[in-house]
Tab-separated table of C-alpha atoms in Angstrom:
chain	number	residue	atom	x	y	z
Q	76	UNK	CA	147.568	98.901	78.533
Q	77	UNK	CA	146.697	102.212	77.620
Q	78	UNK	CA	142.619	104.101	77.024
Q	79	UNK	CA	143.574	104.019	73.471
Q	80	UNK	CA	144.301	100.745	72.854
Q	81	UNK	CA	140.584	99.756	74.230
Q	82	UNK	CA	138.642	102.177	72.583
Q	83	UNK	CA	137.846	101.866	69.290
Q	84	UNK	CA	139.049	104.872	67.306
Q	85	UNK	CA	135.311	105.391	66.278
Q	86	UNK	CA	134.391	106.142	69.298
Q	87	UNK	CA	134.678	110.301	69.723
Q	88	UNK	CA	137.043	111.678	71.696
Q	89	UNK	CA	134.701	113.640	73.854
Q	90	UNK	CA	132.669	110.969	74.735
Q	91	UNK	CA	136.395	109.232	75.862
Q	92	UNK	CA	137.115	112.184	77.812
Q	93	UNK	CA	133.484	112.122	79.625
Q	94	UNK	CA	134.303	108.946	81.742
Q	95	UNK	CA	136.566	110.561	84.614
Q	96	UNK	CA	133.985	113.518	85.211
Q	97	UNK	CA	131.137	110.508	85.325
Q	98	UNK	CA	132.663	108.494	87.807
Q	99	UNK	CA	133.803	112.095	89.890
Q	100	UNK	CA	129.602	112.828	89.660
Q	101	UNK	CA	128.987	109.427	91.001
Q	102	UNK	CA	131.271	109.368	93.510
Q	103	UNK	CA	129.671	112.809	94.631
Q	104	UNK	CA	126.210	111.959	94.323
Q	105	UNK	CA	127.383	109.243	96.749
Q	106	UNK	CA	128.667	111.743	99.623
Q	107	UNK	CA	125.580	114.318	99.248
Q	108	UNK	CA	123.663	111.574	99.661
Q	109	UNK	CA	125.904	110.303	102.703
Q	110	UNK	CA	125.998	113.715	104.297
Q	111	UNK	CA	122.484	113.860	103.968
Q	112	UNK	CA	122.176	110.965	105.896
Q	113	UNK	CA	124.560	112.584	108.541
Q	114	UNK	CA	122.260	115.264	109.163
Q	115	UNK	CA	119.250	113.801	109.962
Q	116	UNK	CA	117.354	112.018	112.400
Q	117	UNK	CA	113.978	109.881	111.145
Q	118	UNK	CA	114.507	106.657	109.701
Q	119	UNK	CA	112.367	106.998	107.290
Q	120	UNK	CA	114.205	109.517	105.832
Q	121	UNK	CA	117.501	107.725	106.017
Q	122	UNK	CA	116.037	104.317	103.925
Q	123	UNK	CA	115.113	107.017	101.624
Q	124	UNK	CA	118.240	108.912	101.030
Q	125	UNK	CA	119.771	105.699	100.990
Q	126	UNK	CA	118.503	105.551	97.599
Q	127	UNK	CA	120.259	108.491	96.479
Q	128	UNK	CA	123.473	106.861	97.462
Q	129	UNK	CA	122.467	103.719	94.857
Q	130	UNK	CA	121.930	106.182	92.399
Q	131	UNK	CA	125.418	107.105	92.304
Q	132	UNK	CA	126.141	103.816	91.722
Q	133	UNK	CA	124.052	103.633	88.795
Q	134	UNK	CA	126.028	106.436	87.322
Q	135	UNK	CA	129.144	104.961	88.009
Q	136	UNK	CA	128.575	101.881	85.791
Q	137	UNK	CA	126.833	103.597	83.224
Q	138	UNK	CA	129.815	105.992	83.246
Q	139	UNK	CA	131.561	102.854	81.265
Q	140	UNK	CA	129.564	102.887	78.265
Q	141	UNK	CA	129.789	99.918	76.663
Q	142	UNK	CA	127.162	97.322	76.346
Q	143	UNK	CA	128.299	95.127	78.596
Q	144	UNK	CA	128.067	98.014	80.933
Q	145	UNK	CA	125.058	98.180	80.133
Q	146	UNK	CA	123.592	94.417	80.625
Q	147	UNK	CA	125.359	95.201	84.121
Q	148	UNK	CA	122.983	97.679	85.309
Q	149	UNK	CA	120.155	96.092	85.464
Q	150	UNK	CA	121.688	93.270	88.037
Q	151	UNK	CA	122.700	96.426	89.593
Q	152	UNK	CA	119.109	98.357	89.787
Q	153	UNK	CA	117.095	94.575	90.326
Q	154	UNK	CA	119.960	94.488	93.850
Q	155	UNK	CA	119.053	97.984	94.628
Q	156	UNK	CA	115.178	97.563	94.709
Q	157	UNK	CA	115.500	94.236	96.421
Q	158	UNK	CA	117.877	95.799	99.458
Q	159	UNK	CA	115.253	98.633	99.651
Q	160	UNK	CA	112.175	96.440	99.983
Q	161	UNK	CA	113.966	94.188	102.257
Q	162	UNK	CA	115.119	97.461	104.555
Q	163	UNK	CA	111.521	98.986	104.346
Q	164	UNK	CA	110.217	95.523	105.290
Q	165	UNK	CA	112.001	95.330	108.612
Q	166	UNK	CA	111.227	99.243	109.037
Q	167	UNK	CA	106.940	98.658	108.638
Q	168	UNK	CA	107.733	94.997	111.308
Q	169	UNK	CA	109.256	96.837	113.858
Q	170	UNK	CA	106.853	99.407	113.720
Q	171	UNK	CA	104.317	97.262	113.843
Q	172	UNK	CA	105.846	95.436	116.419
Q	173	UNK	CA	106.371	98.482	118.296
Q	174	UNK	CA	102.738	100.266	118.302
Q	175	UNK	CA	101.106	96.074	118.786
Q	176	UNK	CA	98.433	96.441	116.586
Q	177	UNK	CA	97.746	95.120	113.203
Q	178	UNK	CA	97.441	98.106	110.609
Q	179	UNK	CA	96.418	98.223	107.128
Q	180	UNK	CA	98.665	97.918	103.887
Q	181	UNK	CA	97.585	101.630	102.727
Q	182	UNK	CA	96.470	103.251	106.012
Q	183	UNK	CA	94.284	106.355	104.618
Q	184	UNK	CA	93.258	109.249	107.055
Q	185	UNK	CA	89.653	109.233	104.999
Q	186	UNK	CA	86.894	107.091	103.736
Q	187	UNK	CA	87.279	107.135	99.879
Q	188	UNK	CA	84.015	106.163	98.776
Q	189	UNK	CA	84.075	108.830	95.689
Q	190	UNK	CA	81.751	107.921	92.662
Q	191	UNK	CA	85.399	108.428	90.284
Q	192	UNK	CA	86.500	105.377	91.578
Q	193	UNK	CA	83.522	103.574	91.093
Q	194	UNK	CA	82.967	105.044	87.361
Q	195	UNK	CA	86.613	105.462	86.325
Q	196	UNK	CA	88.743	102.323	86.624
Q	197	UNK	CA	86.601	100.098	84.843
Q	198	UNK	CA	87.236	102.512	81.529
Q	199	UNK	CA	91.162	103.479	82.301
Q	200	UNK	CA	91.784	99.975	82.901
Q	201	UNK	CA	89.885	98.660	79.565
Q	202	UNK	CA	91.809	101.409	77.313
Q	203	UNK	CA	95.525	99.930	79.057
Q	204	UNK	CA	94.741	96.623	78.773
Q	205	UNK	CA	94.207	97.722	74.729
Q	206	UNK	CA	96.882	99.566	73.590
Q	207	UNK	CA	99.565	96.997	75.704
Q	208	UNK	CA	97.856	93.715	73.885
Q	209	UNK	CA	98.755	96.270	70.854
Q	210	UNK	CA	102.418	96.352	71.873
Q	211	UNK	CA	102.503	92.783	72.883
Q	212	UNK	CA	106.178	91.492	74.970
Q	213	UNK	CA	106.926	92.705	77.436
Q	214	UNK	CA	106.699	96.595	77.868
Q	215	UNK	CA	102.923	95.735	76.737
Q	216	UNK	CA	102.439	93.740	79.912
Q	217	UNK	CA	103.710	95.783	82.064
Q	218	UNK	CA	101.423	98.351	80.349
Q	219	UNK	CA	98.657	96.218	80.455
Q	220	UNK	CA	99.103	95.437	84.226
Q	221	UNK	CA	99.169	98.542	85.364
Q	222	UNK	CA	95.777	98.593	83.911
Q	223	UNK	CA	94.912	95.757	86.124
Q	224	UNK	CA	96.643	97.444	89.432
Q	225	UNK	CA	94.655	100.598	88.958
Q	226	UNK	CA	91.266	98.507	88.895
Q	227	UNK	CA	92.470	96.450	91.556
Q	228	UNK	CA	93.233	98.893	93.818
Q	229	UNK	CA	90.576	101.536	93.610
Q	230	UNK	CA	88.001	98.616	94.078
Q	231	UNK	CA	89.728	97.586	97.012
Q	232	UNK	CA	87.146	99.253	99.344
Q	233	UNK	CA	84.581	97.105	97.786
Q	234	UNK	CA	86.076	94.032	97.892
Q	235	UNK	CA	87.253	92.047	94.951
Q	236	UNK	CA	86.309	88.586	95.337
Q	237	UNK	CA	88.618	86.178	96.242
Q	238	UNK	CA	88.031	83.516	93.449
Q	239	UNK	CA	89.671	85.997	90.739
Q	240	UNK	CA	93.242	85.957	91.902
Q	241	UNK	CA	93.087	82.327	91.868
Q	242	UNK	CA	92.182	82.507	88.140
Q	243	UNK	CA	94.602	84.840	87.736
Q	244	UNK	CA	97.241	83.153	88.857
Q	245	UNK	CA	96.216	79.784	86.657
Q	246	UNK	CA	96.221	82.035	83.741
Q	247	UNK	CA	99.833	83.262	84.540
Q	248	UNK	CA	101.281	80.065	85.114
Q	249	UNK	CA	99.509	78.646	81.852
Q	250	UNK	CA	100.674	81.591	79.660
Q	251	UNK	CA	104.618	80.741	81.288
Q	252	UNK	CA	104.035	77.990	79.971
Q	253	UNK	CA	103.209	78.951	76.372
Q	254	UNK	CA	106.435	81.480	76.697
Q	255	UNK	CA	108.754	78.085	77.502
Q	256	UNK	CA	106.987	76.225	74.620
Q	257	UNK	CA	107.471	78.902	72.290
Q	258	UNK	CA	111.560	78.911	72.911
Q	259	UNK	CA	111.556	74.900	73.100
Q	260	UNK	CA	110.141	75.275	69.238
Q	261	UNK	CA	112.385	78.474	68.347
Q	262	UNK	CA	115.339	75.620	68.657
Q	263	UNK	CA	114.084	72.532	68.197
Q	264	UNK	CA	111.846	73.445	64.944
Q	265	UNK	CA	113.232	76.582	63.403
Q	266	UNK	CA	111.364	76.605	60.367
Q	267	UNK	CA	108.214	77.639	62.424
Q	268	UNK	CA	109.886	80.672	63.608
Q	269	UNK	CA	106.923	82.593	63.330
Q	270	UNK	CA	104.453	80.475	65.503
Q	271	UNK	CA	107.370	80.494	68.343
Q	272	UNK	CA	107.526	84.470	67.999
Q	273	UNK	CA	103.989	84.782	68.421
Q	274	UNK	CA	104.008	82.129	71.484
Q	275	UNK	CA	107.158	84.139	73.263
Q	276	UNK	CA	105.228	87.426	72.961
Q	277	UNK	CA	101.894	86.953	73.888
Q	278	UNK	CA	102.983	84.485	76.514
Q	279	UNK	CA	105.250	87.073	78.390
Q	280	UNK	CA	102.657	89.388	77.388
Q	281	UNK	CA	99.726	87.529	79.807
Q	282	UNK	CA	102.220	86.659	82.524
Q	283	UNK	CA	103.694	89.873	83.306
Q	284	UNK	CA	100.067	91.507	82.428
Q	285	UNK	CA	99.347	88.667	85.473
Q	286	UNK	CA	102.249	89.110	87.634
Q	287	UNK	CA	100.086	92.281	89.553
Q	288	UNK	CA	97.683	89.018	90.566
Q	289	UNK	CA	100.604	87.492	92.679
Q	290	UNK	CA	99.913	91.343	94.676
Q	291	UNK	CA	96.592	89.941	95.199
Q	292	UNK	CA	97.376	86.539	96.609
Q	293	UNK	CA	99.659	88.302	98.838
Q	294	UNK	CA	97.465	90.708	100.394
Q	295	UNK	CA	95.020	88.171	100.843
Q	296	UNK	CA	97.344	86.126	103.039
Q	297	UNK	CA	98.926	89.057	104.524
Q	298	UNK	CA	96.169	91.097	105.873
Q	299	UNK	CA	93.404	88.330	105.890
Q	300	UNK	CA	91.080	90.364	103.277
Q	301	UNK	CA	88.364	88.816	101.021
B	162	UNK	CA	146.214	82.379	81.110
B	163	UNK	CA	147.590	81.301	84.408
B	164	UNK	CA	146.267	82.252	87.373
B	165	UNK	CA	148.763	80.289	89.943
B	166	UNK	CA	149.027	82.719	93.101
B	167	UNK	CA	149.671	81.581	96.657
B	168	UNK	CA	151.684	78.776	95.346
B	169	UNK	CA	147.954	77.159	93.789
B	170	UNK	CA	148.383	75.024	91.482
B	171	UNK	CA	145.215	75.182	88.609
B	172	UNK	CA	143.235	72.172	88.532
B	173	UNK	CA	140.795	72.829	85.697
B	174	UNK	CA	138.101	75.277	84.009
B	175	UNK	CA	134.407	75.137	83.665
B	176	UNK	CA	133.572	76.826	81.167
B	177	UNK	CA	130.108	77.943	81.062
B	178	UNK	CA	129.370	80.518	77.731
B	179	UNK	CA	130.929	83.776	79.061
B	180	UNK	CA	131.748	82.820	82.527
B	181	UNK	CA	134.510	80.702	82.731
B	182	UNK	CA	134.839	78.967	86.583
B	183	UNK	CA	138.153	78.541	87.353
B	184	UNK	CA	139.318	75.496	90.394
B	185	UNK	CA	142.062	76.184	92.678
B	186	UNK	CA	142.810	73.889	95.931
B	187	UNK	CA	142.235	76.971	98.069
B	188	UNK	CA	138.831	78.022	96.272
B	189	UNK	CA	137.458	74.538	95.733
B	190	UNK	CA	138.467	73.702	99.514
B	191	UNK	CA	136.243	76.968	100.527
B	192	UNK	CA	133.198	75.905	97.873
B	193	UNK	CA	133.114	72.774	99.423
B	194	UNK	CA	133.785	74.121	102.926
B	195	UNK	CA	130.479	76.070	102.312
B	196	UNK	CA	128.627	73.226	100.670
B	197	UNK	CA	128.646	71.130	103.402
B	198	UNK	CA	127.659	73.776	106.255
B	199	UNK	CA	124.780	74.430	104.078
B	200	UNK	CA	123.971	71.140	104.033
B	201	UNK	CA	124.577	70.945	107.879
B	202	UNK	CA	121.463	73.796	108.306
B	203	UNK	CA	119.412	71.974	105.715
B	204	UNK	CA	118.779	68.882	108.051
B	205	UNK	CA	119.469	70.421	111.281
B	206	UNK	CA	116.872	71.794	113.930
B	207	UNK	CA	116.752	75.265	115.670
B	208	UNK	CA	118.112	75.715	119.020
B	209	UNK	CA	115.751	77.166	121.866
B	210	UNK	CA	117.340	79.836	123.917
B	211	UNK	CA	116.739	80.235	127.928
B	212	UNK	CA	116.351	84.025	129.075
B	213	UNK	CA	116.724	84.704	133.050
B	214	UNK	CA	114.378	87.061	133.950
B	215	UNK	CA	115.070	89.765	136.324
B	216	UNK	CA	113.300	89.861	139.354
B	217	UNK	CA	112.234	86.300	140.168
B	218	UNK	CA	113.394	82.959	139.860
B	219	UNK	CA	111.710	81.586	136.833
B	220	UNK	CA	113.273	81.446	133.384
B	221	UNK	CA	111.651	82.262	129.852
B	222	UNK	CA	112.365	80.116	126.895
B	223	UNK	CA	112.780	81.888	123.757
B	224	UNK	CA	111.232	79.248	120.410
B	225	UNK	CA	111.137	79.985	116.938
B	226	UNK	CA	107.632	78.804	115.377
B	227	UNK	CA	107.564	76.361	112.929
B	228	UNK	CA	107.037	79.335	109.862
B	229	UNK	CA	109.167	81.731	110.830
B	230	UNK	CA	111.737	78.812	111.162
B	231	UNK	CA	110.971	77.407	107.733
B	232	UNK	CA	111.413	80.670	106.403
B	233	UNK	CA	114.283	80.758	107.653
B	234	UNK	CA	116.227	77.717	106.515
B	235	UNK	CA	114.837	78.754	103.271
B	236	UNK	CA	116.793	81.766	103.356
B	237	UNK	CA	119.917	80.431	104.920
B	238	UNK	CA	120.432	77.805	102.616
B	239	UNK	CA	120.311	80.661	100.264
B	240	UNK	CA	123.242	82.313	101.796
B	241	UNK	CA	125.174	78.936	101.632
B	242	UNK	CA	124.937	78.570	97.970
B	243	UNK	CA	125.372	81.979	97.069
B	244	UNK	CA	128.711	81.824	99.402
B	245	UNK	CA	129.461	79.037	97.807
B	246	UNK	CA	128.937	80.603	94.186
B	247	UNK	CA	130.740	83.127	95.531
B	248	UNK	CA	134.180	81.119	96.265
B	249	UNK	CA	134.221	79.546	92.690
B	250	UNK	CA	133.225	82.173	90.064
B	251	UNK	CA	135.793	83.736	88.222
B	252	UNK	CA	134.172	86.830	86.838
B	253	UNK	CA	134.208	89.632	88.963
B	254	UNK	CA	130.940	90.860	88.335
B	255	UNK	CA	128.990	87.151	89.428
B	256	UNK	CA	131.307	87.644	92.715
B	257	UNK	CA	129.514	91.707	93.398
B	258	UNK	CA	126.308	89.912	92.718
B	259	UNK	CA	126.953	86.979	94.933
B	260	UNK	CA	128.376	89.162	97.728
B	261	UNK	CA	124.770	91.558	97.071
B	262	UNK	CA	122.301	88.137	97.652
B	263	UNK	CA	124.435	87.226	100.745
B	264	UNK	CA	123.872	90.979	102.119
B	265	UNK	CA	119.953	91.149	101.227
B	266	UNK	CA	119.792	87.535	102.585
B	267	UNK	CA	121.368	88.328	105.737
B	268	UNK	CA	118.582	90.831	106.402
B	269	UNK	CA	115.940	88.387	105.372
B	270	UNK	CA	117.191	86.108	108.264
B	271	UNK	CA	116.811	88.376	110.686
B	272	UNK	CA	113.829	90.076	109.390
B	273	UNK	CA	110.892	88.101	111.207
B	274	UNK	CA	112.090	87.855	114.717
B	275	UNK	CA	109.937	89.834	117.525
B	276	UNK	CA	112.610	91.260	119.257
B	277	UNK	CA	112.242	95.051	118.340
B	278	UNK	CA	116.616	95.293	119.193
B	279	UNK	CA	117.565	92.775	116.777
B	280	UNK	CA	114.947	94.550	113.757
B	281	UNK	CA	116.744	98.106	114.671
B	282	UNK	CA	120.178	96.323	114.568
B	283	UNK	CA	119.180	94.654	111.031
B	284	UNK	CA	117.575	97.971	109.937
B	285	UNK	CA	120.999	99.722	110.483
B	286	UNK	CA	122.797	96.661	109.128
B	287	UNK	CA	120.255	96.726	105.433
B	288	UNK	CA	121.613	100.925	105.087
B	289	UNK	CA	125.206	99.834	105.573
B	290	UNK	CA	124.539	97.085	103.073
B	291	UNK	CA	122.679	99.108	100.777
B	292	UNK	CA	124.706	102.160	100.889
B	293	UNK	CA	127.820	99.516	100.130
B	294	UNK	CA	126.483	98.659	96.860
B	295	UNK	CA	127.850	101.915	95.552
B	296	UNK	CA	131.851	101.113	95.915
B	297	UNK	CA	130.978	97.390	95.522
B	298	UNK	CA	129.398	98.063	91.982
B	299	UNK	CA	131.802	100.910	91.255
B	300	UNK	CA	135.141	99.408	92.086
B	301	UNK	CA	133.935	96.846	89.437
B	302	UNK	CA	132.640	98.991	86.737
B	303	UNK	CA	135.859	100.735	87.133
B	304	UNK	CA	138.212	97.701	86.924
B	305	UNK	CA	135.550	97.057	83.656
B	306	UNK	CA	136.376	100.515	82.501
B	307	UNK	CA	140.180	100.197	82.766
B	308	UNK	CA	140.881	96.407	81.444
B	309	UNK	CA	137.736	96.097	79.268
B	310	UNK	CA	137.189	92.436	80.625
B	311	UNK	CA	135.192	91.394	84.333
B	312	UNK	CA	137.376	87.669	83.552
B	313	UNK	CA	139.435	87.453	86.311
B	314	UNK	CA	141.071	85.253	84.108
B	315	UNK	CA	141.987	87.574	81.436
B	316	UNK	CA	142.178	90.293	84.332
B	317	UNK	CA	145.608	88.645	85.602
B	318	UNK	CA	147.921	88.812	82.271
B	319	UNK	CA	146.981	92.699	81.805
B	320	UNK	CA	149.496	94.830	84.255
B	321	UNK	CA	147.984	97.164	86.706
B	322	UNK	CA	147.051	100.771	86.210
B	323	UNK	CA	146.104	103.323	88.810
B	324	UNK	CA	142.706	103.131	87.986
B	325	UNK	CA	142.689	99.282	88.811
B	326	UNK	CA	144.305	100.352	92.064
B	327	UNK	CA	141.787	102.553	92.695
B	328	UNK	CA	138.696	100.366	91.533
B	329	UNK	CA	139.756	97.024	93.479
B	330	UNK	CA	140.253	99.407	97.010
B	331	UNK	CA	136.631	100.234	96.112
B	332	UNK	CA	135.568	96.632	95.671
B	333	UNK	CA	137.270	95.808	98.803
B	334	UNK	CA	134.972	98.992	100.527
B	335	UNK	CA	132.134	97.907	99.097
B	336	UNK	CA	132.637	93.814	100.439
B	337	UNK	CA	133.090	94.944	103.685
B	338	UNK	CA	130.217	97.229	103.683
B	339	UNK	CA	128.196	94.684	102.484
B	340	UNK	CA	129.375	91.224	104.945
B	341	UNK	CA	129.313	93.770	107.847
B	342	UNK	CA	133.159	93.623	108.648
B	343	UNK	CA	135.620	95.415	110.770
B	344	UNK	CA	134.624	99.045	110.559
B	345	UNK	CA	130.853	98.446	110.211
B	346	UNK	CA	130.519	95.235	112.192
B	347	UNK	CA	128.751	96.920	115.462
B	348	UNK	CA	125.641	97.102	112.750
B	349	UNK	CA	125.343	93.230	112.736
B	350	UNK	CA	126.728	92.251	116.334
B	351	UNK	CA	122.959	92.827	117.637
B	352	UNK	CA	121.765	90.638	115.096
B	353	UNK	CA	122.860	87.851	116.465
B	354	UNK	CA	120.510	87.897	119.846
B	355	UNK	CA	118.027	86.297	118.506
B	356	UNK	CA	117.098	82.828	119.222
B	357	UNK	CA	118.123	80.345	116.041
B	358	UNK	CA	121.253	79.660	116.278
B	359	UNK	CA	122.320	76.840	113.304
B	360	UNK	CA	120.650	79.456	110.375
B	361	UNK	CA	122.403	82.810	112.592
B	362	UNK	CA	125.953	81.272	112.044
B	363	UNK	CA	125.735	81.168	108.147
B	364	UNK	CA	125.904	85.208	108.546
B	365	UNK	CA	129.374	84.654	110.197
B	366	UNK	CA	130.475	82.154	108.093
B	367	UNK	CA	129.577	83.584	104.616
B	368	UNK	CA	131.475	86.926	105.886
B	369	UNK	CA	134.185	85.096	106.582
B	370	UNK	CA	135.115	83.164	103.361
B	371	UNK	CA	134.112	86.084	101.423
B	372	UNK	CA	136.589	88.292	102.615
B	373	UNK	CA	139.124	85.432	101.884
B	374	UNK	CA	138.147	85.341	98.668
B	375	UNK	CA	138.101	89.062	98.041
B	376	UNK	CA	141.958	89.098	99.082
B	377	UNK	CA	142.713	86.631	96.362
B	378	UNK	CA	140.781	88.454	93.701
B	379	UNK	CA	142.920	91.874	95.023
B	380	UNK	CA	146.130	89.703	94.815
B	381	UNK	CA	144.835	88.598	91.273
B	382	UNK	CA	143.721	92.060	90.338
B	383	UNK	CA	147.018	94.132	91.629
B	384	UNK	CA	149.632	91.253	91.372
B	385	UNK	CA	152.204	92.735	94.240
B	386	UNK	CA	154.576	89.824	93.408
């Protein structure tokens, strides 16, 4: 079967002709970012330029073009992160296993008890929180978390009580829910379409606005912090 | 649509939306195969290992904890039912992805164990894996780019081109990159020091089938008879 009888004859022939050099610049991305490897000697250095190599492979399935090639690269990115947390894990354990102390989650060479972070947050994280309930879905909640993750972590010297990521955790789970009942009424009553779209939104809206809580919860239980 | 290779005779579809599941005898022998180890390590306890020590008499027992081994039966009856997805899918695409979970699982076994040897093994063994992902995810995109269809299904009545050649010796790359076969298998040999033994053998096990399976998708894929 032949390139012509796949593509559609919409499709111009340039962009046809763009898919061998594509998968020639992934393959190469793929060996500089071997070679690099080759050359050097930290570990750190090699998780990182590991990453270059998973670029490449990025490029080689968007070098296909199509849409399903497209619903594949996000499998493909979500495996990529998850290998490189996994990798970075095991690096920061046997470090830590090494040396035989406990050390912090952000070790930082200074006290940073500026008044910016006292003054700031509180105002960057009230205008984010704004304009993503103005997008609403979810690029709005991932808007409006970061709003949350700044606070979060620039009043981690003080302390932020533990109570709130209990609450925000209830909240998250709650507004799951209201995303679930939202697509349970998109197909079991259809005529109140609008009531469902509203429920989806602003229900995956809160829970990925929330998600950064689930941060919280974890470094509470990791590192044994109020 | 046939897919009889090896002398298999079809036994039926499961069609699920898009992905169509195809059952073979040799397939559905090495789903249940892996079904039933997993099930094995779900009820099974964790072995204790005995260390001589050098210098004395005495000997050291080596224990897992009761969290660390929760976390990791968790993790290994992950790896059983991704093998097992694995051995039944029939869309080339679900089989990269299946292969990926049983590579970052693999680490995840091996990731909370003290012994600083078996963490720089499993470090070395997580870049092999991740650097893998690149023919792994390649080969497919280009057997995706050449057929227009991840169906294995539809895969096997369309005759091969170079390019499919050329994608499916990628795939293969990228499987054994990614199970810690052959070439790259001195990465994951250390890995297995470590006391735990029942949730350890799933690592050998999943390799194993999978690169069974991956030779029937490259018969499928290149048809050499």
């Amino acid at each position: 079967m032949s390139a012509s009888v796949l593509v559609p004859s919409v499709v111009s022939p340039i962009v046809v002709s763009l898919f061998v050099p594509a998968i020639f610049t992934g393959l190469l991305v793929g060996i500089i970012g071997l070679m690099a490897i080759s050359y050097q000697k930290n570990d750190l250095s090699a998780l990182i330029l590991t990453d270059i190599v998973g670029v490449g492979m990025l490029i080689m399935v968007a070098a296909v073009g199509t849409d399903l090639a497209e619903s594949l690269i996000l499998p493909g990115l979500v495996v990529d992160l998850a290998e490189i947390l996994a990798i970075s894990e095991i690096l920061m354990s046997r470090e830590i296993r090494k040396k035989g102390k406990e050390v912090d989650l952000i070790p930082l060479p200074l006290k940073m008890d500026m008044e910016i972070l006292t003054t700031a947050p509180t105002f960057l994280a009230i205008i984010l929180i704004s304009y993503g309930a103005f997008l609403s879905g979810f690029t709005g909640g991932a808007v409006a978390g970061g709003g949350i993750l700044v606070y979060v972590l620039s009043r981690r010297m003080r302390g932020v009580p533990s109570d709130m990521w209990e609450g925000v955790a209830g909240v998250s789970g709650i507004a799951w829910c209201l995303w679930l009942v939202g697509f349970v009424i998109f197909f079991a009553f259809p005529q109140f379409w609008l009531l469902a779209l509203f429920l989806a939104a602003f229900g995956i809206f809160i829970k990925v606005t929330f998600k950064m809580g689930l941060i919280g919860v974890m470094g509470r239980e990791e590192f044994k912090k109020e | 649509m046939d897919i009889i290779i090896l002398g298999q005779q079809l036994l039926g579809y499961i069609p699920l939306g898009d992905i169509v599941l195809y059952m073979a005898p040799l397939n559905l022998f090495m789903f249940a195969s892996a079904l039933a180890f997993t099930t094995l390590i779900a009820i099974s306890k964790t072995e204790t290992q005995v260390e001589a020590e050098f210098g004395t008499l005495k000997d050291k027992g080596v224990t897992v904890d009761k969290k660390e081994f929760k976390i990791r039966r968790f993790l290994a009856i992950v790896c059983g039912l991704a093998t097992a997805g694995a051995m039944i899918t029939g869309d080339v695409f679900d089989f990269t992805l299946f292969v990926c979970l049983i590579g970052i699982v693999n680490i995840g076994i091996v990731a909370a164990v003290k012994q600083v040897d078996v963490l720089d093994a499993a470090f070395q063994y997580g870049l092999v894996a991740m650097i893998a992902t690149l023919p792994l995810f390649g080969g497919a995109a280009m057997i995706l780019a050449a057929t227009g269809t991840i169906s294995l299904l539809e895969i096997v009545n369309i005759p091969t081109t170079t390019m499919m050649i050329f994608g499916s010796i990628l795939l293969f790359m990228g499987v054994a990159g990614e199970t810690g076969v052959a070439p790259f298998y001195a990465t994951k040999a250390e890995m297995f020091r470590t006391p735990g033994s029942p949730f350890l053998l799933i690592i050998h096990l999943s390799s194993l089938l999978v690169i069974v399976r991956v030779i029937e998708i490259l018969l499928i894929i290149n048809k050499p008879f």
